[in-house]
Short mmCIF file of C-alpha atoms in Angstrom, two decimals:
data_model
loop_
_atom_site.label_atom_id
_atom_site.label_comp_id
_atom_site.label_asym_id
_atom_site.label_seq_id
_atom_site.Cartn_x
_atom_site.Cartn_y
_atom_site.Cartn_z
CA MET A 66 7.82 18.08 -3.33
CA GLY A 67 7.27 14.46 -2.53
CA MET A 68 4.78 11.83 -4.34
CA SER A 69 1.58 10.73 -2.40
CA LEU A 70 -0.04 6.77 -3.16
CA VAL A 71 -2.54 5.54 -1.92
CA PHE A 72 -3.41 1.68 -2.50
CA THR A 73 -6.58 0.42 -2.25
CA SER A 74 -8.90 -2.71 -2.50
CA GLY A 75 -12.39 -3.91 -3.85
CA LYS A 76 -12.56 -6.32 -0.97
CA GLY A 77 -10.26 -7.32 1.71
CA GLY A 78 -7.58 -9.98 2.13
CA THR A 79 -5.58 -9.01 -0.73
CA GLY A 80 -2.56 -8.29 1.42
CA LYS A 81 -3.13 -4.96 0.78
CA SER A 82 -1.29 -3.64 4.02
CA THR A 83 1.40 -6.02 3.08
CA ALA A 84 2.14 -4.51 0.24
CA VAL A 85 2.35 -1.13 1.31
CA SER A 86 4.25 -1.84 4.25
CA THR A 87 6.94 -3.89 2.72
CA ILE A 88 7.77 -1.37 -0.57
CA ALA A 89 7.68 1.56 1.94
CA SER A 90 10.70 -0.77 3.97
CA CYS A 91 12.38 -1.58 0.04
CA MET A 92 11.74 2.54 -0.53
CA ALA A 93 13.60 3.13 3.43
CA ALA A 94 16.15 1.12 2.06
CA LEU A 95 17.01 2.33 -0.91
CA GLY A 96 17.71 5.87 0.56
CA GLN A 97 13.96 7.74 0.68
CA ARG A 98 11.96 9.33 3.31
CA VAL A 99 8.94 7.62 3.45
CA LEU A 100 5.68 8.10 5.22
CA CYS A 101 3.17 4.81 5.97
CA MET A 102 -0.16 6.67 6.47
CA ASP A 103 -2.74 3.92 7.87
CA LEU A 104 -6.10 4.91 6.75
CA ASP A 105 -7.75 1.56 6.93
CA LEU A 106 -10.07 2.43 9.53
CA ARG A 107 -11.74 -1.02 9.84
CA LEU A 108 -8.28 -3.25 10.42
CA PRO A 109 -5.70 -0.69 10.78
CA ASN A 110 -2.44 -2.68 11.36
CA LEU A 111 0.67 -1.16 9.24
CA ASP A 112 1.98 -0.60 12.78
CA LEU A 113 2.02 -4.82 13.40
CA LEU A 114 3.38 -5.04 10.24
CA LEU A 115 5.84 -2.58 10.65
CA GLY A 116 6.93 -3.79 13.82
CA MET A 117 6.09 -0.21 15.48
CA SER A 118 3.11 -1.49 17.56
CA ASP A 119 4.67 -0.79 20.57
CA LEU A 120 6.32 2.81 19.49
CA THR A 121 3.00 4.69 18.57
CA THR A 122 1.01 6.78 21.38
CA LEU A 123 -0.73 9.56 18.81
CA ASP A 124 -2.48 9.03 15.60
CA ILE A 125 -4.06 10.33 12.34
CA ALA A 126 -7.38 11.40 14.48
CA ASP A 127 -4.91 13.54 16.74
CA VAL A 128 -3.39 15.09 13.90
CA ALA A 129 -6.94 15.58 12.15
CA ALA A 130 -8.05 17.58 15.60
CA GLY A 131 -5.11 19.99 16.05
CA ARG A 132 -4.08 18.33 19.60
CA ASN A 133 -1.06 17.34 17.85
CA THR A 134 1.62 18.28 14.54
CA LEU A 135 2.66 15.75 12.69
CA GLU A 136 5.65 15.62 13.57
CA GLU A 137 4.25 14.96 16.98
CA ALA A 138 2.59 11.31 16.04
CA VAL A 139 4.90 10.57 13.63
CA VAL A 140 7.18 8.16 14.38
CA GLU A 141 10.32 6.48 12.95
CA HIS A 142 11.60 2.71 12.85
CA PRO A 143 13.68 1.78 15.27
CA THR A 144 15.89 0.11 12.80
CA MET A 145 15.07 1.46 9.17
CA ASP A 146 16.35 4.83 8.25
CA GLY A 147 14.20 6.58 6.64
CA LEU A 148 11.21 4.99 7.45
CA PHE A 149 8.31 6.26 9.10
CA LEU A 150 4.82 5.83 10.06
CA LEU A 151 1.49 8.09 10.93
CA ALA A 152 -0.81 4.89 12.77
CA GLY A 153 -4.67 4.83 12.23
CA PRO A 154 -6.91 5.63 14.76
CA ALA A 155 -8.51 3.59 17.43
CA LEU A 156 -12.09 4.88 16.11
CA CYS A 157 -13.79 6.56 13.20
CA THR A 158 -13.90 10.44 14.17
CA GLU A 159 -15.68 13.37 12.26
CA ALA A 160 -12.51 15.18 12.07
CA LEU A 161 -11.28 13.39 9.73
CA ASN A 162 -13.11 14.76 6.44
CA GLY A 163 -11.74 15.24 3.12
CA GLU A 164 -10.39 19.19 4.14
CA THR A 165 -8.20 17.74 6.92
CA LEU A 166 -7.07 14.57 5.06
CA ALA A 167 -6.17 16.70 1.84
CA ARG A 168 -3.81 19.11 4.43
CA ILE A 169 -2.29 16.24 6.34
CA VAL A 170 -1.25 15.17 2.80
CA ASP A 171 -0.14 18.00 1.43
CA GLU A 172 1.83 18.82 4.52
CA ALA A 173 3.59 15.25 4.32
CA ARG A 174 4.16 15.59 0.56
CA GLU A 175 6.43 18.25 2.11
CA GLN A 176 8.43 16.40 4.24
CA TYR A 177 8.92 13.00 2.47
CA ASP A 178 9.76 11.81 -0.93
CA TYR A 179 6.98 9.12 -0.77
CA CYS A 180 3.95 9.19 1.67
CA LEU A 181 2.25 5.73 1.24
CA ILE A 182 -1.13 5.41 2.41
CA ASP A 183 -3.09 2.50 2.98
CA GLY A 184 -6.52 3.35 2.38
CA PRO A 185 -9.68 0.66 3.22
CA ALA A 186 -10.98 -1.57 1.19
CA GLY A 187 -14.01 -1.47 -0.38
CA LEU A 188 -16.16 1.80 -1.60
CA ASP A 189 -17.11 3.25 1.58
CA GLU A 190 -16.85 7.34 1.85
CA MET A 191 -13.30 6.89 3.01
CA PHE A 192 -12.07 5.25 -0.37
CA TYR A 193 -13.51 8.56 -1.55
CA LEU A 194 -11.95 10.32 0.60
CA THR A 195 -8.44 8.77 0.55
CA ALA A 196 -8.35 8.28 -3.54
CA LYS A 197 -9.60 11.85 -4.95
CA ASP A 198 -6.39 13.82 -3.81
CA ALA A 199 -3.81 11.36 -4.27
CA ASP A 200 -1.14 11.38 -7.08
CA ALA A 201 -1.22 7.43 -8.16
CA VAL A 202 -4.09 4.86 -6.91
CA VAL A 203 -2.66 1.25 -6.48
CA VAL A 204 -5.81 -1.07 -6.44
CA VAL A 205 -4.20 -4.45 -5.07
CA ALA A 206 -6.12 -7.89 -6.17
CA THR A 207 -5.66 -11.01 -6.33
CA THR A 208 -6.12 -13.77 -8.92
CA ASP A 209 -9.70 -14.83 -7.86
CA ALA A 210 -12.14 -14.56 -9.59
CA THR A 211 -14.16 -12.56 -6.70
CA SER A 212 -11.20 -10.24 -6.46
CA GLN A 213 -10.47 -9.29 -9.85
CA ARG A 214 -14.47 -8.11 -10.04
CA ASP A 215 -14.41 -6.12 -6.81
CA ALA A 216 -11.11 -4.56 -8.18
CA GLN A 217 -13.14 -3.91 -11.75
CA ARG A 218 -15.37 -1.88 -9.50
CA ALA A 219 -13.23 -0.32 -7.62
CA VAL A 220 -11.37 1.05 -11.35
CA MET A 221 -14.46 2.25 -12.54
CA GLU A 222 -15.07 4.12 -10.03
CA LEU A 223 -11.95 5.62 -10.15
CA ASP A 224 -12.58 6.33 -13.55
CA GLU A 225 -15.29 8.47 -12.64
CA MET A 226 -14.07 10.26 -9.77
CA GLY A 227 -11.56 11.29 -12.89
CA ILE A 228 -8.33 9.80 -11.02
CA ASP A 229 -6.33 8.49 -14.72
CA ASN A 230 -3.14 7.73 -12.66
CA LEU A 231 -4.34 4.43 -12.15
CA ARG A 232 -1.65 0.76 -11.60
CA LEU A 233 -2.84 -2.88 -10.65
CA LEU A 234 -0.71 -4.63 -8.17
CA LEU A 235 -1.44 -8.57 -8.57
CA ASN A 236 -0.39 -9.96 -5.06
CA ARG A 237 -0.07 -13.33 -3.98
CA VAL A 238 0.08 -14.97 -7.34
CA ARG A 239 0.68 -18.85 -7.65
CA VAL A 240 3.46 -18.80 -9.90
CA LYS A 241 2.61 -22.54 -10.94
CA MET A 242 -0.93 -21.60 -12.30
CA ILE A 243 0.82 -18.69 -14.54
CA THR A 244 3.49 -21.13 -15.87
CA LYS A 245 0.53 -23.65 -16.35
CA SER A 246 -1.92 -21.55 -17.99
CA ALA A 247 -3.83 -21.97 -15.64
CA ILE A 248 -4.25 -18.03 -15.38
CA ASN A 249 -3.46 -15.56 -18.12
CA VAL A 250 -2.30 -11.68 -16.47
CA ASP A 251 -3.22 -10.60 -19.78
CA ASP A 252 -6.71 -11.50 -19.42
CA ILE A 253 -6.30 -10.05 -15.67
CA ILE A 254 -5.22 -6.51 -16.43
CA ASP A 255 -8.28 -6.49 -19.88
CA PHE A 256 -10.63 -7.15 -16.87
CA VAL A 257 -9.57 -4.53 -14.53
CA GLY A 258 -8.83 -2.28 -17.03
CA VAL A 259 -5.57 -0.61 -15.85
CA GLN A 260 -2.12 -0.21 -16.15
CA LEU A 261 -0.16 -3.51 -14.45
CA LEU A 262 2.57 -2.17 -11.48
CA GLY A 263 3.64 -5.98 -10.91
CA ILE A 264 3.02 -9.64 -9.83
CA VAL A 265 3.99 -10.86 -6.11
CA PRO A 266 3.94 -14.54 -5.75
CA GLU A 267 2.47 -15.95 -2.95
CA ASP A 268 5.47 -16.86 -0.19
CA GLN A 269 4.99 -18.18 2.87
CA ASP A 270 7.37 -15.80 4.32
CA VAL A 271 5.22 -13.11 4.20
CA ILE A 272 2.90 -14.82 6.68
CA GLU A 273 5.87 -15.82 8.30
CA ALA A 274 7.69 -12.18 8.71
CA ALA A 275 4.10 -10.55 9.94
CA SER A 276 3.67 -13.53 12.62
CA ARG A 277 7.05 -11.92 14.00
CA LEU A 278 6.70 -8.62 13.42
CA ARG A 279 9.17 -7.72 11.16
CA PRO A 280 8.95 -5.80 7.66
CA LEU A 281 9.42 -8.40 5.09
CA VAL A 282 12.78 -7.24 3.14
CA LEU A 283 14.28 -7.63 7.05
CA TYR A 284 12.92 -10.88 7.07
CA SER A 285 13.66 -12.72 3.31
CA ARG A 286 15.11 -11.16 0.03
CA ARG A 287 13.66 -14.14 -1.95
CA TRP A 288 10.58 -13.97 -3.50
CA ALA A 289 7.71 -11.97 -2.49
CA SER A 290 10.58 -9.18 -1.23
CA SER A 291 12.22 -9.62 -4.10
CA ALA A 292 9.28 -8.64 -6.38
CA PHE A 293 7.92 -6.03 -3.79
CA LEU A 294 11.42 -3.92 -4.05
CA ARG A 295 11.43 -4.49 -8.08
CA ILE A 296 7.56 -2.93 -7.40
CA ALA A 297 9.32 -0.03 -5.07
CA LYS A 298 11.92 0.74 -7.52
CA ARG A 299 9.74 1.12 -10.50
CA ILE A 300 7.30 3.49 -8.39
CA MET A 301 10.39 5.47 -8.46
CA GLY A 302 11.06 5.92 -11.66
CA MET A 303 13.43 3.24 -12.42
CA GLU A 304 13.40 0.84 -15.46
CA VAL A 305 12.89 -2.46 -14.25
CA PRO A 306 11.43 -5.52 -16.00
CA LEU A 307 8.56 -7.20 -14.77
CA LYS A 308 8.76 -11.36 -13.61
CA HIS A 309 6.67 -13.31 -11.64
CA ARG A 310 9.31 -15.97 -10.66
#
């Protein structure tokens, strides 16, 4: 039985979808069968970040409505073995309710080692639906004060839902600000109130890889890509030290 992880954030612009696509790519490179599931209904773009937009003809709404099976809707990455995508719907549908989502995730956990779900940013209904049945929830935030506050709110909501397997991913961190003590990571962790999963530095390679519609790990192996690889290994249970440079 595989593991399902929902990636969410208190607000948009934290790089949540980049985190999902890159961590999934790293896991696939490490020999795992990984399904990316796009449930960011406002901005579904995992297909673009993975370079798979030309391959997706079906999406999760087709599975939820019973028009197609999970196997029929999922597509495999053309060059990375073990990396799969279930695309997000073009339009929100009533078929995407808690019961159908739980069924799809359970089925995915039976077929894949990991199911990484790109959940919505913000505390809407889909936030609750995606988080409530997950094995773990990763809250993605930046070091901006507004992002920290929104992440804290998301964690409080998740705590009230009884979800205790929570982790914080600090993304797009300016390393120079950490080394100059302009940012205290421990203070951020204490403020948000959840254990740290990893720190990802701000990196121009992320923007360049996205503009070329390629997974980050196929474009670069340094900085952010290396940080995401360490996070992927940590999720897989390997003992990997935290680094930010």
